[in-house]
GROMACS .gro file of N, CA and C in nm:
model
  528
    1MET      N    1  -0.448   1.499  -0.665
    1MET     CA    2  -0.401   1.407  -0.765
    1MET      C    3  -0.458   1.270  -0.731
    2ILE      N    4  -0.511   1.200  -0.831
    2ILE     CA    5  -0.561   1.064  -0.812
    2ILE      C    6  -0.499   0.974  -0.918
    3VAL      N    7  -0.486   0.847  -0.886
    3VAL     CA    8  -0.433   0.751  -0.981
    3VAL      C    9  -0.545   0.712  -1.077
    4GLU      N   10  -0.520   0.730  -1.207
    4GLU     CA   11  -0.619   0.691  -1.308
    4GLU      C   12  -0.600   0.547  -1.351
    5SER      N   13  -0.472   0.506  -1.366
    5SER     CA   14  -0.448   0.368  -1.406
    5SER      C   15  -0.312   0.323  -1.354
    6LEU      N   16  -0.300   0.192  -1.342
    6LEU     CA   17  -0.178   0.131  -1.297
    6LEU      C   18  -0.158   0.006  -1.382
    7THR      N   19  -0.044  -0.004  -1.447
    7THR     CA   20  -0.015  -0.124  -1.526
    7THR      C   21   0.119  -0.180  -1.481
    8ILE      N   22   0.130  -0.312  -1.492
    8ILE     CA   23   0.256  -0.380  -1.466
    8ILE      C   24   0.285  -0.463  -1.589
    9ASP      N   25   0.394  -0.430  -1.655
    9ASP     CA   26   0.429  -0.490  -1.784
    9ASP      C   27   0.313  -0.481  -1.882
   10GLY      N   28   0.243  -0.368  -1.882
   10GLY     CA   29   0.133  -0.344  -1.975
   10GLY      C   30   0.001  -0.406  -1.936
   11GLU      N   31  -0.003  -0.483  -1.827
   11GLU     CA   32  -0.125  -0.550  -1.783
   11GLU      C   33  -0.199  -0.462  -1.684
   12GLU      N   34  -0.328  -0.438  -1.708
   12GLU     CA   35  -0.409  -0.361  -1.615
   12GLU      C   36  -0.488  -0.452  -1.521
   13ASN      N   37  -0.508  -0.577  -1.560
   13ASN     CA   38  -0.589  -0.669  -1.482
   13ASN      C   39  -0.498  -0.760  -1.400
   14PHE      N   40  -0.492  -0.732  -1.272
   14PHE     CA   41  -0.419  -0.817  -1.180
   14PHE      C   42  -0.489  -0.811  -1.046
   15SER      N   43  -0.458  -0.907  -0.960
   15SER     CA   44  -0.527  -0.920  -0.833
   15SER      C   45  -0.427  -0.908  -0.719
   16ASN      N   46  -0.481  -0.880  -0.601
   16ASN     CA   47  -0.396  -0.878  -0.483
   16ASN      C   48  -0.326  -1.012  -0.471
   17GLY      N   49  -0.198  -1.009  -0.442
   17GLY     CA   50  -0.121  -1.131  -0.426
   17GLY      C   51  -0.052  -1.179  -0.552
   18ASP      N   52  -0.087  -1.122  -0.670
   18ASP     CA   53  -0.018  -1.159  -0.792
   18ASP      C   54   0.130  -1.124  -0.778
   19ARG      N   55   0.215  -1.203  -0.837
   19ARG     CA   56   0.360  -1.179  -0.830
   19ARG      C   57   0.409  -1.140  -0.967
   20PHE      N   58   0.509  -1.053  -0.968
   20PHE     CA   59   0.566  -1.005  -1.092
   20PHE      C   60   0.717  -1.009  -1.081
   21ASP      N   61   0.782  -1.017  -1.195
   21ASP     CA   62   0.926  -1.013  -1.202
   21ASP      C   63   0.975  -0.882  -1.143
   22LYS      N   64   1.087  -0.886  -1.071
   22LYS     CA   65   1.136  -0.763  -1.008
   22LYS      C   66   1.176  -0.659  -1.112
   23ASN      N   67   1.194  -0.697  -1.238
   23ASN     CA   68   1.226  -0.602  -1.343
   23ASN      C   69   1.104  -0.559  -1.423
   24ALA      N   70   0.985  -0.594  -1.374
   24ALA     CA   71   0.861  -0.557  -1.444
   24ALA      C   72   0.848  -0.406  -1.450
   25LYS      N   73   0.798  -0.355  -1.563
   25LYS     CA   74   0.778  -0.211  -1.580
   25LYS      C   75   0.645  -0.173  -1.515
   26ILE      N   76   0.651  -0.079  -1.421
   26ILE     CA   77   0.532  -0.031  -1.351
   26ILE      C   78   0.500   0.107  -1.406
   27THR      N   79   0.376   0.124  -1.455
   27THR     CA   80   0.333   0.252  -1.509
   27THR      C   81   0.214   0.301  -1.429
   28VAL      N   82   0.227   0.421  -1.372
   28VAL     CA   83   0.119   0.482  -1.295
   28VAL      C   84   0.079   0.611  -1.365
   29SER      N   85  -0.049   0.623  -1.400
   29SER     CA   86  -0.100   0.745  -1.463
   29SER      C   87  -0.184   0.820  -1.362
   30TYR      N   88  -0.155   0.948  -1.347
   30TYR     CA   89  -0.224   1.032  -1.250
   30TYR      C   90  -0.313   1.134  -1.319
   31HIS      N   91  -0.415   1.178  -1.248
   31HIS     CA   92  -0.498   1.289  -1.292
   31HIS      C   93  -0.494   1.394  -1.182
   32THR      N   94  -0.462   1.515  -1.219
   32THR     CA   95  -0.460   1.623  -1.121
   32THR      C   96  -0.570   1.721  -1.153
   33PHE      N   97  -0.615   1.792  -1.053
   33PHE     CA   98  -0.719   1.892  -1.069
   33PHE      C   99  -0.658   2.027  -1.038
   34PRO      N  100  -0.678   2.125  -1.123
   34PRO     CA  101  -0.623   2.258  -1.095
   34PRO      C  102  -0.698   2.322  -0.979
   35GLU      N  103  -0.625   2.407  -0.905
   35GLU     CA  104  -0.690   2.487  -0.803
   35GLU      C  105  -0.781   2.585  -0.874
   36LYS      N  106  -0.885   2.630  -0.807
   36LYS     CA  107  -0.979   2.723  -0.871
   36LYS      C  108  -0.908   2.844  -0.929
   37ASN      N  109  -0.813   2.900  -0.854
   37ASN     CA  110  -0.747   3.020  -0.902
   37ASN      C  111  -0.642   2.992  -1.010
   38GLU      N  112  -0.609   2.866  -1.037
   38GLU     CA  113  -0.514   2.831  -1.140
   38GLU      C  114  -0.581   2.801  -1.273
   39SER      N  115  -0.709   2.779  -1.274
   39SER     CA  116  -0.780   2.739  -1.395
   39SER      C  117  -0.789   2.855  -1.492
   40ALA      N  118  -0.746   2.834  -1.615
   40ALA     CA  119  -0.755   2.937  -1.717
   40ALA      C  120  -0.895   2.944  -1.774
   41ILE      N  121  -0.968   2.835  -1.768
   41ILE     CA  122  -1.103   2.830  -1.822
   41ILE      C  123  -1.199   2.808  -1.707
   42GLU      N  124  -1.296   2.893  -1.696
   42GLU     CA  125  -1.396   2.877  -1.592
   42GLU      C  126  -1.495   2.770  -1.635
   43ALA      N  127  -1.502   2.663  -1.562
   43ALA     CA  128  -1.594   2.554  -1.592
   43ALA      C  129  -1.697   2.546  -1.481
   44PRO      N  130  -1.815   2.500  -1.513
   44PRO     CA  131  -1.915   2.482  -1.407
   44PRO      C  132  -1.860   2.387  -1.301
   45GLU      N  133  -1.892   2.413  -1.177
   45GLU     CA  134  -1.843   2.334  -1.064
   45GLU      C  135  -1.872   2.185  -1.081
   46THR      N  136  -1.984   2.151  -1.145
   46THR     CA  137  -2.021   2.010  -1.158
   46THR      C  138  -1.932   1.935  -1.256
   47GLU      N  139  -1.857   2.004  -1.339
   47GLU     CA  140  -1.773   1.935  -1.436
   47GLU      C  141  -1.636   1.898  -1.379
   48VAL      N  142  -1.597   1.954  -1.266
   48VAL     CA  143  -1.468   1.926  -1.207
   48VAL      C  144  -1.491   1.855  -1.074
   49PRO      N  145  -1.476   1.722  -1.073
   49PRO     CA  146  -1.499   1.649  -0.948
   49PRO      C  147  -1.392   1.683  -0.845
   50LYS      N  148  -1.433   1.690  -0.722
   50LYS     CA  149  -1.341   1.716  -0.611
   50LYS      C  150  -1.313   1.583  -0.542
   51THR      N  151  -1.188   1.551  -0.522
   51THR     CA  152  -1.152   1.428  -0.451
   51THR      C  153  -1.054   1.463  -0.340
   52GLU      N  154  -1.066   1.393  -0.231
   52GLU     CA  155  -0.975   1.409  -0.119
   52GLU      C  156  -0.945   1.272  -0.062
   53ALA      N  157  -0.827   1.259  -0.004
   53ALA     CA  158  -0.792   1.133   0.062
   53ALA      C  159  -0.882   1.115   0.183
   54PRO      N  160  -0.918   0.990   0.215
   54PRO     CA  161  -1.004   0.968   0.331
   54PRO      C  162  -0.935   1.013   0.459
   55LYS      N  163  -1.009   1.080   0.546
   55LYS     CA  164  -0.954   1.126   0.673
   55LYS      C  165  -0.990   1.031   0.785
   56GLU      N  166  -1.107   0.975   0.777
   56GLU     CA  167  -1.151   0.878   0.876
   56GLU      C  168  -1.210   0.759   0.803
   57VAL      N  169  -1.197   0.644   0.862
   57VAL     CA  170  -1.242   0.522   0.798
   57VAL      C  171  -1.367   0.471   0.868
   58THR      N  172  -1.466   0.434   0.791
   58THR     CA  173  -1.584   0.370   0.846
   58THR      C  174  -1.598   0.235   0.776
   59VAL      N  175  -1.691   0.153   0.826
   59VAL     CA  176  -1.710   0.020   0.770
   59VAL      C  177  -1.733   0.028   0.620
   60GLU      N  178  -1.808   0.125   0.575
   60GLU     CA  179  -1.840   0.137   0.432
   60GLU      C  180  -1.717   0.168   0.348
   61ASP      N  181  -1.610   0.216   0.409
   61ASP     CA  182  -1.493   0.260   0.335
   61ASP      C  183  -1.389   0.149   0.311
   62TYR      N  184  -1.408   0.031   0.364
   62TYR     CA  185  -1.303  -0.071   0.358
   62TYR      C  186  -1.260  -0.106   0.216
   63THR      N  187  -1.352  -0.115   0.123
   63THR     CA  188  -1.315  -0.149  -0.015
   63THR      C  189  -1.223  -0.043  -0.072
   64GLU      N  190  -1.261   0.082  -0.058
   64GLU     CA  191  -1.179   0.192  -0.110
   64GLU      C  192  -1.047   0.203  -0.035
   65VAL      N  193  -1.050   0.188   0.096
   65VAL     CA  194  -0.928   0.196   0.174
   65VAL      C  195  -0.834   0.082   0.135
   66ASN      N  196  -0.887  -0.038   0.116
   66ASN     CA  197  -0.801  -0.150   0.075
   66ASN      C  198  -0.741  -0.126  -0.063
   67ARG      N  199  -0.817  -0.065  -0.152
   67ARG     CA  200  -0.762  -0.031  -0.284
   67ARG      C  201  -0.646   0.068  -0.268
   68LEU      N  202  -0.665   0.171  -0.186
   68LEU     CA  203  -0.561   0.270  -0.163
   68LEU      C  204  -0.439   0.210  -0.094
   69ILE      N  205  -0.462   0.122   0.003
   69ILE     CA  206  -0.351   0.058   0.075
   69ILE      C  207  -0.267  -0.025  -0.022
   70ASN      N  208  -0.332  -0.104  -0.106
   70ASN     CA  209  -0.256  -0.190  -0.197
   70ASN      C  210  -0.197  -0.111  -0.314
   71GLU      N  211  -0.257   0.000  -0.351
   71GLU     CA  212  -0.197   0.090  -0.449
   71GLU      C  213  -0.070   0.150  -0.389
   72SER      N  214  -0.078   0.190  -0.263
   72SER     CA  215   0.038   0.243  -0.192
   72SER      C  216   0.147   0.136  -0.181
   73LEU      N  217   0.107   0.011  -0.159
   73LEU     CA  218   0.203  -0.099  -0.153
   73LEU      C  219   0.278  -0.113  -0.286
   74LEU      N  220   0.205  -0.107  -0.397
   74LEU     CA  221   0.270  -0.116  -0.528
   74LEU      C  222   0.368  -0.001  -0.550
   75LEU      N  223   0.330   0.119  -0.509
   75LEU     CA  224   0.421   0.233  -0.521
   75LEU      C  225   0.545   0.211  -0.435
   76SER      N  226   0.525   0.164  -0.312
   76SER     CA  227   0.638   0.138  -0.223
   76SER      C  228   0.733   0.035  -0.283
   77GLN      N  229   0.677  -0.068  -0.346
   77GLN     CA  230   0.760  -0.170  -0.410
   77GLN      C  231   0.838  -0.110  -0.527
   78GLY      N  232   0.773  -0.021  -0.603
   78GLY     CA  233   0.842   0.047  -0.714
   78GLY      C  234   0.956   0.134  -0.664
   79TRP      N  235   0.935   0.206  -0.554
   79TRP     CA  236   1.041   0.288  -0.496
   79TRP      C  237   1.152   0.201  -0.439
   80ALA      N  238   1.115   0.091  -0.376
   80ALA     CA  239   1.215   0.001  -0.318
   80ALA      C  240   1.308  -0.055  -0.426
   81LEU      N  241   1.253  -0.080  -0.543
   81LEU     CA  242   1.331  -0.137  -0.653
   81LEU      C  243   1.397  -0.030  -0.741
   82GLY      N  244   1.366   0.096  -0.717
   82GLY     CA  245   1.420   0.203  -0.800
   82GLY      C  246   1.351   0.213  -0.934
   83LYS      N  247   1.229   0.157  -0.945
   83LYS     CA  248   1.153   0.159  -1.070
   83LYS      C  249   1.067   0.285  -1.084
   84LEU      N  250   1.048   0.358  -0.973
   84LEU     CA  251   0.967   0.479  -0.973
   84LEU      C  252   1.048   0.594  -0.915
   85ASP      N  253   1.027   0.715  -0.970
   85ASP     CA  254   1.093   0.831  -0.911
   85ASP      C  255   1.014   0.878  -0.790
   86GLY      N  256   1.056   0.983  -0.726
   86GLY     CA  257   0.994   1.032  -0.605
   86GLY      C  258   0.848   1.071  -0.621
   87ASN      N  259   0.806   1.099  -0.745
   87ASN     CA  260   0.666   1.135  -0.773
   87ASN      C  261   0.583   1.015  -0.815
   88GLY      N  262   0.642   0.896  -0.815
   88GLY     CA  263   0.568   0.776  -0.855
   88GLY      C  264   0.568   0.752  -1.005
   89ASN      N  265   0.653   0.825  -1.078
   89ASN     CA  266   0.662   0.807  -1.223
   89ASN      C  267   0.767   0.702  -1.256
   90PRO      N  268   0.741   0.618  -1.357
   90PRO     CA  269   0.839   0.516  -1.395
   90PRO      C  270   0.973   0.580  -1.435
   91THR      N  271   1.079   0.513  -1.399
   91THR     CA  272   1.212   0.558  -1.435
   91THR      C  273   1.299   0.438  -1.466
   92GLU      N  274   1.388   0.456  -1.561
   92GLU     CA  275   1.479   0.348  -1.599
   92GLU      C  276   1.606   0.349  -1.514
   93ASN      N  277   1.645   0.466  -1.465
   93ASN     CA  278   1.773   0.480  -1.395
   93ASN      C  279   1.754   0.518  -1.250
   94GLY      N  280   1.651   0.467  -1.187
   94GLY     CA  281   1.623   0.503  -1.049
   94GLY      C  282   1.716   0.434  -0.952
   95THR      N  283   1.722   0.489  -0.834
   95THR     CA  284   1.801   0.432  -0.726
   95THR      C  285   1.707   0.364  -0.628
   96PRO      N  286   1.730   0.237  -0.598
   96PRO     CA  287   1.645   0.171  -0.499
   96PRO      C  288   1.646   0.247  -0.366
   97ASN      N  289   1.529   0.258  -0.305
   97ASN     CA  290   1.514   0.331  -0.180
   97ASN      C  291   1.491   0.230  -0.067
   98ALA      N  292   1.592   0.217   0.017
   98ALA     CA  293   1.589   0.117   0.126
   98ALA      C  294   1.475   0.143   0.225
   99ALA      N  295   1.426   0.267   0.233
   99ALA     CA  296   1.317   0.297   0.327
   99ALA      C  297   1.190   0.220   0.292
  100PHE      N  298   1.179   0.173   0.169
  100PHE     CA  299   1.060   0.100   0.124
  100PHE      C  300   1.088  -0.050   0.105
  101ALA      N  301   1.205  -0.097   0.146
  101ALA     CA  302   1.243  -0.238   0.127
  101ALA      C  303   1.145  -0.333   0.195
  102PHE      N  304   1.084  -0.289   0.305
  102PHE     CA  305   0.987  -0.374   0.376
  102PHE      C  306   0.878  -0.424   0.282
  103SER      N  307   0.839  -0.341   0.185
  103SER     CA  308   0.727  -0.374   0.097
  103SER      C  309   0.756  -0.493   0.005
  104LEU      N  310   0.883  -0.524  -0.016
  104LEU     CA  311   0.918  -0.633  -0.106
  104LEU      C  312   0.883  -0.770  -0.049
  105TYR      N  313   0.862  -0.776   0.081
  105TYR     CA  314   0.819  -0.901   0.144
  105TYR      C  315   0.667  -0.919   0.141
  106VAL      N  316   0.594  -0.813   0.111
  106VAL     CA  317   0.449  -0.812   0.127
  106VAL      C  318   0.379  -0.839  -0.006
  107TYR      N  319   0.288  -0.937  -0.004
  107TYR     CA  320   0.203  -0.966  -0.121
  107TYR      C  321   0.073  -0.888  -0.117
  108ASN      N  322   0.013  -0.880   0.002
  108ASN     CA  323  -0.120  -0.822   0.013
  108ASN      C  324  -0.142  -0.771   0.155
  109ILE      N  325  -0.219  -0.661   0.163
  109ILE     CA  326  -0.261  -0.607   0.293
  109ILE      C  327  -0.412  -0.593   0.287
  110GLU      N  328  -0.481  -0.649   0.385
  110GLU     CA  329  -0.627  -0.637   0.391
  110GLU      C  330  -0.667  -0.570   0.522
  111TYR      N  331  -0.725  -0.453   0.510
  111TYR     CA  332  -0.771  -0.375   0.624
  111TYR      C  333  -0.916  -0.411   0.654
  112LEU      N  334  -0.943  -0.449   0.779
  112LEU     CA  335  -1.078  -0.488   0.820
  112LEU      C  336  -1.127  -0.403   0.938
  113GLY      N  337  -1.074  -0.284   0.951
  113GLY     CA  338  -1.114  -0.196   1.061
  113GLY      C  339  -1.039  -0.227   1.187
  114ALA      N  340  -1.088  -0.322   1.265
  114ALA     CA  341  -1.024  -0.360   1.391
  114ALA      C  342  -0.912  -0.461   1.370
  115LYS      N  343  -0.899  -0.514   1.248
  115LYS     CA  344  -0.796  -0.614   1.218
  115LYS      C  345  -0.727  -0.579   1.087
  116LEU      N  346  -0.603  -0.625   1.077
  116LEU     CA  347  -0.524  -0.610   0.956
  116LEU      C  348  -0.463  -0.746   0.924
  117ARG      N  349  -0.486  -0.792   0.801
  117ARG     CA  350  -0.430  -0.920   0.755
  117ARG      C  351  -0.322  -0.890   0.652
  118VAL      N  352  -0.202  -0.941   0.675
  118VAL     CA  353  -0.089  -0.914   0.587
  118VAL      C  354  -0.035  -1.048   0.536
  119THR      N  355  -0.032  -1.064   0.405
  119THR     CA  356   0.023  -1.185   0.344
  119THR      C  357   0.162  -1.153   0.294
  120VAL      N  358   0.259  -1.234   0.336
  120VAL     CA  359   0.399  -1.209   0.302
  120VAL      C  360   0.460  -1.328   0.228
  121ASP      N  361   0.573  -1.299   0.165
  121ASP     CA  362   0.651  -1.399   0.093
  121ASP      C  363   0.710  -1.499   0.194
  122PRO      N  364   0.722  -1.626   0.155
  122PRO     CA  365   0.782  -1.725   0.247
  122PRO      C  366   0.922  -1.687   0.296
  123SER      N  367   0.997  -1.608   0.220
  123SER     CA  368   1.131  -1.568   0.264
  123SER      C  369   1.126  -1.483   0.392
  124PHE      N  370   1.011  -1.427   0.423
  124PHE     CA  371   0.991  -1.352   0.547
  124PHE      C  372   1.024  -1.439   0.668
  125MET      N  373   0.999  -1.569   0.658
  125MET     CA  374   1.022  -1.662   0.769
  125MET      C  375   1.170  -1.672   0.805
  126GLN      N  376   1.260  -1.638   0.712
  126GLN     CA  377   1.404  -1.649   0.737
  126GLN      C  378   1.458  -1.530   0.818
  127LEU      N  379   1.376  -1.427   0.836
  127LEU     CA  380   1.420  -1.309   0.909
  127LEU      C  381   1.417  -1.332   1.060
  128SER      N  382   1.495  -1.253   1.133
  128SER     CA  383   1.490  -1.260   1.279
  128SER      C  384   1.358  -1.200   1.326
  129ASP      N  385   1.322  -1.228   1.450
  129ASP     CA  386   1.199  -1.170   1.506
  129ASP      C  387   1.205  -1.018   1.505
  130ALA      N  388   1.322  -0.962   1.533
  130ALA     CA  389   1.337  -0.815   1.533
  130ALA      C  390   1.315  -0.759   1.392
  131GLU      N  391   1.367  -0.828   1.290
  131GLU     CA  392   1.347  -0.781   1.152
  131GLU      C  393   1.200  -0.793   1.111
  132LYS      N  394   1.136  -0.903   1.150
  132LYS     CA  395   0.993  -0.920   1.121
  132LYS      C  396   0.912  -0.809   1.186
  133THR      N  397   0.944  -0.777   1.310
  133THR     CA  398   0.871  -0.673   1.382
  133THR      C  399   0.894  -0.536   1.317
  134ALA      N  400   1.015  -0.509   1.273
  134ALA     CA  401   1.042  -0.382   1.204
  134ALA      C  402   0.959  -0.371   1.077
  135ILE      N  403   0.950  -0.479   1.001
  135ILE     CA  404   0.868  -0.479   0.879
  135ILE      C  405   0.721  -0.464   0.915
  136ALA      N  406   0.678  -0.534   1.019
  136ALA     CA  407   0.538  -0.524   1.063
  136ALA      C  408   0.504  -0.381   1.101
  137ASN      N  409   0.594  -0.313   1.171
  137ASN     CA  410   0.570  -0.174   1.209
  137ASN      C  411   0.567  -0.083   1.088
  138ASP      N  412   0.651  -0.111   0.987
  138ASP     CA  413   0.647  -0.032   0.863
  138ASP      C  414   0.515  -0.052   0.789
  139VAL      N  415   0.467  -0.177   0.785
  139VAL     CA  416   0.338  -0.205   0.722
  139VAL      C  417   0.227  -0.130   0.796
  140GLN      N  418   0.227  -0.140   0.929
  140GLN     CA  419   0.126  -0.069   1.008
  140GLN      C  420   0.135   0.082   0.986
  141GLY      N  421   0.257   0.134   0.974
  141GLY     CA  422   0.275   0.278   0.951
  141GLY      C  423   0.216   0.321   0.817
  142SER      N  424   0.234   0.238   0.715
  142SER     CA  425   0.177   0.272   0.583
  142SER      C  426   0.024   0.269   0.588
  143VAL      N  427  -0.032   0.176   0.664
  143VAL     CA  428  -0.177   0.169   0.679
  143VAL      C  429  -0.227   0.286   0.764
  144TYR      N  430  -0.153   0.318   0.869
  144TYR     CA  431  -0.190   0.429   0.957
  144TYR      C  432  -0.198   0.560   0.879
  145SER      N  433  -0.106   0.579   0.782
  145SER     CA  434  -0.105   0.703   0.705
  145SER      C  435  -0.234   0.722   0.625
  146LEU      N  436  -0.305   0.613   0.598
  146LEU     CA  437  -0.431   0.622   0.523
  146LEU      C  438  -0.555   0.609   0.611
  147THR      N  439  -0.541   0.548   0.728
  147THR     CA  440  -0.658   0.517   0.810
  147THR      C  441  -0.659   0.584   0.948
  148ASN      N  442  -0.542   0.631   0.992
  148ASN     CA  443  -0.528   0.686   1.127
  148ASN      C  444  -0.560   0.579   1.232
  149ASN      N  445  -0.525   0.454   1.199
  149ASN     CA  446  -0.556   0.339   1.285
  149ASN      C  447  -0.443   0.237   1.274
  150ARG      N  448  -0.401   0.182   1.388
  150ARG     CA  449  -0.305   0.071   1.392
  150ARG      C  450  -0.376  -0.050   1.452
  151PRO      N  451  -0.448  -0.125   1.370
  151PRO     CA  452  -0.527  -0.235   1.425
  151PRO      C  453  -0.443  -0.357   1.461
  152TYR      N  454  -0.508  -0.447   1.534
  152TYR     CA  455  -0.452  -0.580   1.562
  152TYR      C  456  -0.414  -0.641   1.427
  153THR      N  457  -0.292  -0.691   1.416
  153THR     CA  458  -0.239  -0.734   1.287
  153THR      C  459  -0.193  -0.879   1.292
  154THR      N  460  -0.231  -0.955   1.189
  154THR     CA  461  -0.187  -1.094   1.175
  154THR      C  462  -0.115  -1.109   1.042
  155PHE      N  463  -0.002  -1.179   1.044
  155PHE     CA  464   0.077  -1.205   0.924
  155PHE      C  465   0.056  -1.350   0.881
  156PHE      N  466   0.050  -1.370   0.749
  156PHE     CA  467   0.025  -1.502   0.691
  156PHE      C  468   0.129  -1.534   0.585
  157VAL      N  469   0.166  -1.663   0.577
  157VAL     CA  470   0.246  -1.719   0.467
  157VAL      C  471   0.170  -1.839   0.416
  158ASN      N  472   0.140  -1.842   0.289
  158ASN     CA  473   0.067  -1.953   0.227
  158ASN      C  474  -0.061  -1.987   0.302
  159GLY      N  475  -0.132  -1.886   0.350
  159GLY     CA  476  -0.259  -1.906   0.419
  159GLY      C  477  -0.248  -1.942   0.566
  160ASN      N  478  -0.126  -1.959   0.616
  160ASN     CA  479  -0.105  -1.996   0.756
  160ASN      C  480  -0.059  -1.876   0.837
  161ALA      N  481  -0.122  -1.852   0.952
  161ALA     CA  482  -0.081  -1.744   1.040
  161ALA      C  483   0.058  -1.775   1.095
  162ILE      N  484   0.147  -1.675   1.089
  162ILE     CA  485   0.284  -1.694   1.137
  162ILE      C  486   0.319  -1.598   1.250
  163GLY      N  487   0.230  -1.505   1.279
  163GLY     CA  488   0.256  -1.411   1.387
  163GLY      C  489   0.148  -1.306   1.394
  164ASN      N  490   0.141  -1.240   1.508
  164ASN     CA  491   0.040  -1.137   1.525
  164ASN      C  492   0.085  -1.035   1.628
  165SER      N  493   0.018  -0.919   1.623
  165SER     CA  494   0.046  -0.817   1.723
  165SER      C  495  -0.025  -0.856   1.852
  166LYS      N  496   0.019  -0.794   1.959
  166LYS     CA  497  -0.046  -0.818   2.088
  166LYS      C  498  -0.174  -0.737   2.093
  167ILE      N  499  -0.275  -0.791   2.156
  167ILE     CA  500  -0.404  -0.723   2.166
  167ILE      C  501  -0.389  -0.591   2.242
  168THR      N  502  -0.305  -0.590   2.344
  168THR     CA  503  -0.288  -0.471   2.426
  168THR      C  504  -0.189  -0.371   2.369
  169ASP      N  505  -0.109  -0.413   2.272
  169ASP     CA  506  -0.009  -0.325   2.210
  169ASP      C  507   0.011  -0.369   2.066
  170SER      N  508  -0.058  -0.304   1.973
  170SER     CA  509  -0.057  -0.349   1.833
  170SER      C  510   0.078  -0.333   1.767
  171GLN      N  511   0.176  -0.266   1.831
  171GLN     CA  512   0.307  -0.251   1.770
  171GLN      C  513   0.408  -0.352   1.824
  172SER      N  514   0.366  -0.437   1.915
  172SER     CA  515   0.448  -0.547   1.964
  172SER      C  516   0.396  -0.676   1.903
  173PHE      N  517   0.490  -0.763   1.859
  173PHE     CA  518   0.450  -0.884   1.787
  173PHE      C  519   0.503  -1.010   1.851
  174LYS      N  520   0.427  -1.117   1.830
  174LYS     CA  521   0.469  -1.252   1.870
  174LYS      C  522   0.476  -1.332   1.742
  175TRP      N  523   0.590  -1.396   1.717
  175TRP     CA  524   0.611  -1.472   1.594
  175TRP      C  525   0.618  -1.620   1.624
  176ASP      N  526   0.557  -1.703   1.538
  176ASP     CA  527   0.559  -1.850   1.554
  176ASP      C  528   0.689  -1.907   1.504
   0.00000   0.00000   0.00000
């Protein structure tokens, strides 16, 4: 299954870091491919593209990986707000999922291979160091699920670095 389109309040053109009302309608359209043995119509192999999630990340993959990471972030925000069901489909009567609450602080995640840059809402600064670290570990976990990598991570508010992981232990953080 791949995401064909993503709209927020009907808008398809938005950029990393754009902010939306917490009641904004998120619409995700998926395309699935039937398994060979499920297809009722035999089509030439060239007409059915095969897609798989990236298993390993190389320098050339950063653009695609960043797209997938931020797509995953939008889904996490939808689940956190109860705007998406468990399959990522919009729902009017969803239940907010606290497991994804970390994502509500995050504006953007940029994967650079050996480094991860995370831009967060200024309200992140009001959290305790332990809460910040828990969110940082959740962000790293979401990136790890796509890259199999937990890189050195720096957090930013309004363009200013506010904390980073330790070079020797990327899951331990120092906050300013």
